[in-house]
Each structure stands twice: as C-alpha cells, then as structure tokens.
Amino acid sequence: NNPFFVTVSGKYAYVVNYGSASLSIYDVTNPLLATTTLATLGGFSNPVSVAVSGKYAYIANYGNNTISVLDVSNPASPSIISSVGVGTQPYSVAVVGKYVYSANLGSDNVSVVDISSPVSPLLVNTVSVGDGPGYVSVSGEYAYVVNNVDSTLSILDISNPRAPSVVSTLSTGGTGPQSVSISGNYAYVPNYNSNSLSVINISNVASPFVVATTSVPGGPSASFVAGRYMYIPTYATHTLT
C-alpha cells in the first residue's frame, strides 16, 4: 500500500510501495487499458524511489540508508542481488551508464555509486546541494535535484561523475517539491504541499526559469514522462494520475 513512486521502462511500470515495503511490476503495453500486475517483491526498508536500466533496478531505501540492486531480467520474478550504503535518508535514485545517483534527504547531498559490477556497487563521491534534496533525474551531462525543504531545483554538471558540481539553483514556484522528470528542454516538478506541477525551461542550464504551473489535487509525489503521457502518483489518495 501507499504507492510512492513510478518509473516506466519498455513495456513495464515499476512502482515502489512505501507502506508495504515492496516493489510492484505492471505490464503497461497499452496505457489505455487496465494494467496487469506481474510481480510484487518485498524485503525493502521504506522504499521511496526506483530507477531501471537494462536488466537491473535500483531502489532507494529511506529506512536504512541504502540502495538495493535488483535483477529484473524476468519482470515476473525479480530478485535482490546486492545493496550499498549512501547518505542519510536516500529519497531518490537515477541511473545513467555505470553510475547511480542518490538524492539524500537527511544529509543534504547527492551520492554517486559505481554500478559497473551490479553485485558489488561502490560509493565513489558525494556533492552538497540544497536543503532536503528529495529527488534526482539525469539527462545528458546534467543531474536535476529538487530540494524539498527550501523548494528549489539544483542542476549539477556530472560530465565527470567523480567530480560533480552545482551550476545553478532556482525556486520551483511551488512548495514541497517531491521529484523531477526531464523531457527535452523542460523539467517537470510536482509540488506536494501546494498540489501543483511546475514546468521549468532548462534550455540554458545556467539560467533556468519557471514557465507554467498547473493544479494536481491529492498530494502529487512524483512524475514520469513517456511519449505523450505523464504518470503522477498521488500519495494522499493512493491513485495514479
């Protein structure tokens, strides 16, 4: 229960459930039809985010300050293969290439984990960001981090993952931002406290700006863009918009 975050990879949607400490995998081949649950796996500690790359999934465990690595080569039968410690209260993970980025809410930083060997992940660096970093999304050579407490978006240069640096920070235009997803020249930030979605122009990462906000009732806790569709789980009402 309490679905908290969703990501889509290929024909499948991956949802972490905070209350039941589990991961559910759904077949979303046709988004207009009812989805089919393929598997549900437990064994996590207050999971709040999941990222998928190839045959592996990476889950942020808020409760024990770790990232779990899963083999999802068969979505109907996922399994946990390793874990790695990161900062305090990891709240989001993003994966690109051989690195995972973890936004750590309690320690106000982002951890960089080398996953070139999924069975032996290695923490290689951290970088400080804003107050209460809640979610991270990676696009190209940049990582985008929402800071929940001060309601800002930090943009990091990760062209060298072992030496990340902050290039800009701006207000999201809402309060309590929970996540960020990237599509083209825009970042989409759901603001939990103000029940809204902010659209931010990031065509110039050194000078981003908010271009629009829209109402999303029910406590939007995440967002994911796939083609023409955006998926937004609403924590308070236990639904997916």
PDB file of C-alpha atoms in Angstrom, residues 44-202:
ATOM      1  CA  PHE A  44      12.938  -3.303   1.404  1.00  0.00           C
ATOM      2  CA  SER A  45      13.039  -0.572   4.076  1.00  0.00           C
ATOM      3  CA  ASN A  46      10.552   2.222   3.379  1.00  0.00           C
ATOM      4  CA  PRO A  47      11.299   2.300  -0.386  1.00  0.00           C
ATOM      5  CA  VAL A  48      10.646   5.706  -1.944  1.00  0.00           C
ATOM      6  CA  SER A  49      12.164   5.599  -5.458  1.00  0.00           C
ATOM      7  CA  VAL A  50      13.140   3.177  -8.228  1.00  0.00           C
ATOM      8  CA  ALA A  51      15.208   3.505 -11.408  1.00  0.00           C
ATOM      9  CA  VAL A  52      15.639   0.850 -14.112  1.00  0.00           C
ATOM     10  CA  SER A  53      18.458   0.329 -16.613  1.00  0.00           C
ATOM     11  CA  GLY A  54      18.658  -2.785 -18.758  1.00  0.00           C
ATOM     12  CA  LYS A  55      18.023  -5.862 -16.628  1.00  0.00           C
ATOM     13  CA  TYR A  56      18.634  -4.129 -13.301  1.00  0.00           C
ATOM     14  CA  ALA A  57      16.510  -1.954 -10.986  1.00  0.00           C
ATOM     15  CA  TYR A  58      17.787   0.307  -8.210  1.00  0.00           C
ATOM     16  CA  ILE A  59      15.647   1.130  -5.163  1.00  0.00           C
ATOM     17  CA  ALA A  60      16.235   3.874  -2.567  1.00  0.00           C
ATOM     18  CA  ASN A  61      15.578   2.591   0.964  1.00  0.00           C
ATOM     19  CA  TYR A  62      14.714   5.608   3.100  1.00  0.00           C
ATOM     20  CA  GLY A  63      14.558   3.492   6.244  1.00  0.00           C
ATOM     21  CA  ASN A  64      18.110   2.089   6.286  1.00  0.00           C
ATOM     22  CA  ASN A  65      20.182   4.488   4.121  1.00  0.00           C
ATOM     23  CA  THR A  66      20.896   2.020   1.309  1.00  0.00           C
ATOM     24  CA  ILE A  67      20.331   1.403  -2.374  1.00  0.00           C
ATOM     25  CA  SER A  68      19.082  -2.094  -3.308  1.00  0.00           C
ATOM     26  CA  VAL A  69      20.127  -3.606  -6.647  1.00  0.00           C
ATOM     27  CA  LEU A  70      17.622  -5.995  -8.279  1.00  0.00           C
ATOM     28  CA  ASP A  71      17.810  -8.374 -11.214  1.00  0.00           C
ATOM     29  CA  VAL A  72      14.642  -7.719 -13.252  1.00  0.00           C
ATOM     30  CA  SER A  73      15.657  -9.620 -16.390  1.00  0.00           C
ATOM     31  CA  ASN A  74      12.448 -11.592 -15.822  1.00  0.00           C
ATOM     32  CA  PRO A  75       9.896  -8.977 -14.665  1.00  0.00           C
ATOM     33  CA  ALA A  76       7.619 -11.726 -13.377  1.00  0.00           C
ATOM     34  CA  SER A  77      10.341 -12.943 -11.000  1.00  0.00           C
ATOM     35  CA  PRO A  78      12.584 -10.087  -9.736  1.00  0.00           C
ATOM     36  CA  SER A  79      15.290 -10.693  -7.105  1.00  0.00           C
ATOM     37  CA  ILE A  80      17.541  -8.582  -4.841  1.00  0.00           C
ATOM     38  CA  ILE A  81      21.235  -9.198  -5.626  1.00  0.00           C
ATOM     39  CA  SER A  82      23.121  -6.525  -3.604  1.00  0.00           C
ATOM     40  CA  SER A  83      22.927  -3.261  -1.665  1.00  0.00           C
ATOM     41  CA  VAL A  84      25.190  -0.285  -0.910  1.00  0.00           C
ATOM     42  CA  GLY A  85      25.177   2.385   1.779  1.00  0.00           C
ATOM     43  CA  VAL A  86      24.734   6.011   0.688  1.00  0.00           C
ATOM     44  CA  GLY A  87      23.849   9.261   2.530  1.00  0.00           C
ATOM     45  CA  THR A  88      21.191   9.743   5.190  1.00  0.00           C
ATOM     46  CA  GLN A  89      17.591   9.046   4.119  1.00  0.00           C
ATOM     47  CA  PRO A  90      18.046   8.417   0.376  1.00  0.00           C
ATOM     48  CA  TYR A  91      14.896   9.659  -1.293  1.00  0.00           C
ATOM     49  CA  SER A  92      15.507   9.156  -4.994  1.00  0.00           C
ATOM     50  CA  VAL A  93      17.745   7.287  -7.427  1.00  0.00           C
ATOM     51  CA  ALA A  94      18.617   7.902 -11.076  1.00  0.00           C
ATOM     52  CA  VAL A  95      20.849   5.731 -13.235  1.00  0.00           C
ATOM     53  CA  VAL A  96      22.904   6.532 -16.332  1.00  0.00           C
ATOM     54  CA  GLY A  97      25.691   4.400 -17.761  1.00  0.00           C
ATOM     55  CA  LYS A  98      27.645   2.755 -14.967  1.00  0.00           C
ATOM     56  CA  TYR A  99      26.607   5.234 -12.251  1.00  0.00           C
ATOM     57  CA  VAL A 100      23.647   5.616  -9.893  1.00  0.00           C
ATOM     58  CA  TYR A 101      22.871   8.996  -8.340  1.00  0.00           C
ATOM     59  CA  SER A 102      21.100   9.099  -4.960  1.00  0.00           C
ATOM     60  CA  ALA A 103      19.478  12.250  -3.527  1.00  0.00           C
ATOM     61  CA  ASN A 104      19.826  12.021   0.258  1.00  0.00           C
ATOM     62  CA  LEU A 105      17.142  13.994   2.092  1.00  0.00           C
ATOM     63  CA  GLY A 106      18.716  13.876   5.547  1.00  0.00           C
ATOM     64  CA  SER A 107      22.322  14.712   4.645  1.00  0.00           C
ATOM     65  CA  ASP A 108      21.610  17.410   2.014  1.00  0.00           C
ATOM     66  CA  ASN A 109      23.764  15.778  -0.658  1.00  0.00           C
ATOM     67  CA  VAL A 110      23.851  13.513  -3.702  1.00  0.00           C
ATOM     68  CA  SER A 111      25.768  10.218  -3.654  1.00  0.00           C
ATOM     69  CA  VAL A 112      27.431   8.782  -6.758  1.00  0.00           C
ATOM     70  CA  VAL A 113      27.629   4.969  -6.916  1.00  0.00           C
ATOM     71  CA  ASP A 114      29.662   2.960  -9.436  1.00  0.00           C
ATOM     72  CA  ILE A 115      27.489   0.029 -10.609  1.00  0.00           C
ATOM     73  CA  SER A 116      29.823  -1.401 -13.254  1.00  0.00           C
ATOM     74  CA  SER A 117      29.590  -4.578 -11.151  1.00  0.00           C
ATOM     75  CA  PRO A 118      25.918  -4.795 -10.021  1.00  0.00           C
ATOM     76  CA  VAL A 119      26.729  -7.437  -7.410  1.00  0.00           C
ATOM     77  CA  SER A 120      29.393  -5.156  -5.868  1.00  0.00           C
ATOM     78  CA  PRO A 121      28.248  -1.495  -6.130  1.00  0.00           C
ATOM     79  CA  LEU A 122      30.734   1.113  -4.852  1.00  0.00           C
ATOM     80  CA  LEU A 123      30.137   4.602  -3.427  1.00  0.00           C
ATOM     81  CA  VAL A 124      32.620   6.923  -5.203  1.00  0.00           C
ATOM     82  CA  ASN A 125      31.612  10.532  -4.389  1.00  0.00           C
ATOM     83  CA  THR A 126      29.110  12.930  -2.813  1.00  0.00           C
ATOM     84  CA  VAL A 127      28.209  16.572  -3.562  1.00  0.00           C
ATOM     85  CA  SER A 128      26.271  19.020  -1.377  1.00  0.00           C
ATOM     86  CA  VAL A 129      23.069  20.570  -2.778  1.00  0.00           C
ATOM     87  CA  GLY A 130      20.101  22.458  -1.254  1.00  0.00           C
ATOM     88  CA  ASP A 131      18.080  21.867   1.902  1.00  0.00           C
ATOM     89  CA  GLY A 132      16.361  18.471   1.874  1.00  0.00           C
ATOM     90  CA  PRO A 133      17.165  17.045  -1.577  1.00  0.00           C
ATOM     91  CA  GLY A 134      14.253  14.768  -2.391  1.00  0.00           C
ATOM     92  CA  TYR A 135      14.596  13.550  -5.976  1.00  0.00           C
ATOM     93  CA  VAL A 136      17.155  13.408  -8.774  1.00  0.00           C
ATOM     94  CA  SER A 137      16.810  12.932 -12.513  1.00  0.00           C
ATOM     95  CA  VAL A 138      19.671  12.680 -15.022  1.00  0.00           C
ATOM     96  CA  SER A 139      19.629  13.888 -18.617  1.00  0.00           C
ATOM     97  CA  GLY A 140      22.801  14.031 -20.694  1.00  0.00           C
ATOM     98  CA  GLU A 141      25.652  15.569 -18.698  1.00  0.00           C
ATOM     99  CA  TYR A 142      23.382  17.069 -16.033  1.00  0.00           C
ATOM    100  CA  ALA A 143      21.588  15.896 -12.901  1.00  0.00           C
ATOM    101  CA  TYR A 144      18.477  17.745 -11.690  1.00  0.00           C
ATOM    102  CA  VAL A 145      17.780  17.676  -7.945  1.00  0.00           C
ATOM    103  CA  VAL A 146      14.677  19.025  -6.152  1.00  0.00           C
ATOM    104  CA  ASN A 147      15.255  20.271  -2.620  1.00  0.00           C
ATOM    105  CA  ASN A 148      12.097  19.681  -0.580  1.00  0.00           C
ATOM    106  CA  VAL A 149      12.704  21.974   2.388  1.00  0.00           C
ATOM    107  CA  ASP A 150      13.723  25.144   0.528  1.00  0.00           C
ATOM    108  CA  SER A 151      11.545  24.341  -2.550  1.00  0.00           C
ATOM    109  CA  THR A 152      14.350  24.710  -5.102  1.00  0.00           C
ATOM    110  CA  LEU A 153      15.803  22.875  -8.094  1.00  0.00           C
ATOM    111  CA  SER A 154      19.588  22.365  -8.259  1.00  0.00           C
ATOM    112  CA  ILE A 155      21.281  21.499 -11.563  1.00  0.00           C
ATOM    113  CA  LEU A 156      24.569  19.574 -11.389  1.00  0.00           C
ATOM    114  CA  ASP A 157      27.248  19.099 -14.032  1.00  0.00           C
ATOM    115  CA  ILE A 158      28.059  15.372 -13.991  1.00  0.00           C
ATOM    116  CA  SER A 159      30.216  15.218 -17.132  1.00  0.00           C
ATOM    117  CA  ASN A 160      32.799  13.762 -14.745  1.00  0.00           C
ATOM    118  CA  PRO A 161      30.730  11.639 -12.320  1.00  0.00           C
ATOM    119  CA  ARG A 162      33.609  11.539  -9.833  1.00  0.00           C
ATOM    120  CA  ALA A 163      33.677  15.359  -9.629  1.00  0.00           C
ATOM    121  CA  PRO A 164      30.072  16.667  -9.875  1.00  0.00           C
ATOM    122  CA  SER A 165      29.409  20.403  -9.379  1.00  0.00           C
ATOM    123  CA  VAL A 166      26.317  22.615  -8.938  1.00  0.00           C
ATOM    124  CA  VAL A 167      25.805  25.013 -11.903  1.00  0.00           C
ATOM    125  CA  SER A 168      22.501  26.687 -10.884  1.00  0.00           C
ATOM    126  CA  THR A 169      19.643  26.703  -8.351  1.00  0.00           C
ATOM    127  CA  LEU A 170      16.140  28.233  -8.619  1.00  0.00           C
ATOM    128  CA  SER A 171      12.769  28.247  -6.852  1.00  0.00           C
ATOM    129  CA  THR A 172      10.317  25.681  -8.255  1.00  0.00           C
ATOM    130  CA  GLY A 173       7.366  28.064  -7.968  1.00  0.00           C
ATOM    131  CA  GLY A 174       5.571  25.695  -5.586  1.00  0.00           C
ATOM    132  CA  THR A 175       6.112  24.278  -2.096  1.00  0.00           C
ATOM    133  CA  GLY A 176       7.299  20.835  -1.048  1.00  0.00           C
ATOM    134  CA  PRO A 177       8.667  19.647  -4.422  1.00  0.00           C
ATOM    135  CA  GLN A 178       8.847  15.839  -4.449  1.00  0.00           C
ATOM    136  CA  SER A 179      10.505  14.805  -7.728  1.00  0.00           C
ATOM    137  CA  VAL A 180      11.697  15.960 -11.142  1.00  0.00           C
ATOM    138  CA  SER A 181      11.477  14.407 -14.613  1.00  0.00           C
ATOM    139  CA  ILE A 182      13.075  15.713 -17.805  1.00  0.00           C
ATOM    140  CA  SER A 183      11.743  15.807 -21.370  1.00  0.00           C
ATOM    141  CA  GLY A 184      13.562  17.861 -23.999  1.00  0.00           C
ATOM    142  CA  ASN A 185      14.127  21.423 -22.775  1.00  0.00           C
ATOM    143  CA  TYR A 186      11.733  21.110 -19.832  1.00  0.00           C
ATOM    144  CA  ALA A 187      11.792  19.826 -16.262  1.00  0.00           C
ATOM    145  CA  TYR A 188       8.528  18.792 -14.578  1.00  0.00           C
ATOM    146  CA  VAL A 189       8.343  19.187 -10.790  1.00  0.00           C
ATOM    147  CA  PRO A 190       5.334  18.026  -8.699  1.00  0.00           C
ATOM    148  CA  ASN A 191       4.887  20.149  -5.565  1.00  0.00           C
ATOM    149  CA  TYR A 192       3.284  18.039  -2.831  1.00  0.00           C
ATOM    150  CA  ASN A 193       2.384  20.814  -0.373  1.00  0.00           C
ATOM    151  CA  SER A 194       0.872  23.177  -2.956  1.00  0.00           C
ATOM    152  CA  ASN A 195      -0.795  20.375  -5.003  1.00  0.00           C
ATOM    153  CA  SER A 196       0.711  21.597  -8.249  1.00  0.00           C
ATOM    154  CA  LEU A 197       3.039  20.729 -11.121  1.00  0.00           C
ATOM    155  CA  SER A 198       5.729  23.231 -12.200  1.00  0.00           C
ATOM    156  CA  VAL A 199       7.127  23.318 -15.738  1.00  0.00           C
ATOM    157  CA  ILE A 200      10.686  24.705 -15.907  1.00  0.00           C
ATOM    158  CA  ASN A 201      12.611  25.736 -19.029  1.00  0.00           C
ATOM    159  CA  ILE A 202      16.134  24.232 -18.805  1.00  0.00           C
TER     160      ILE A 202
END
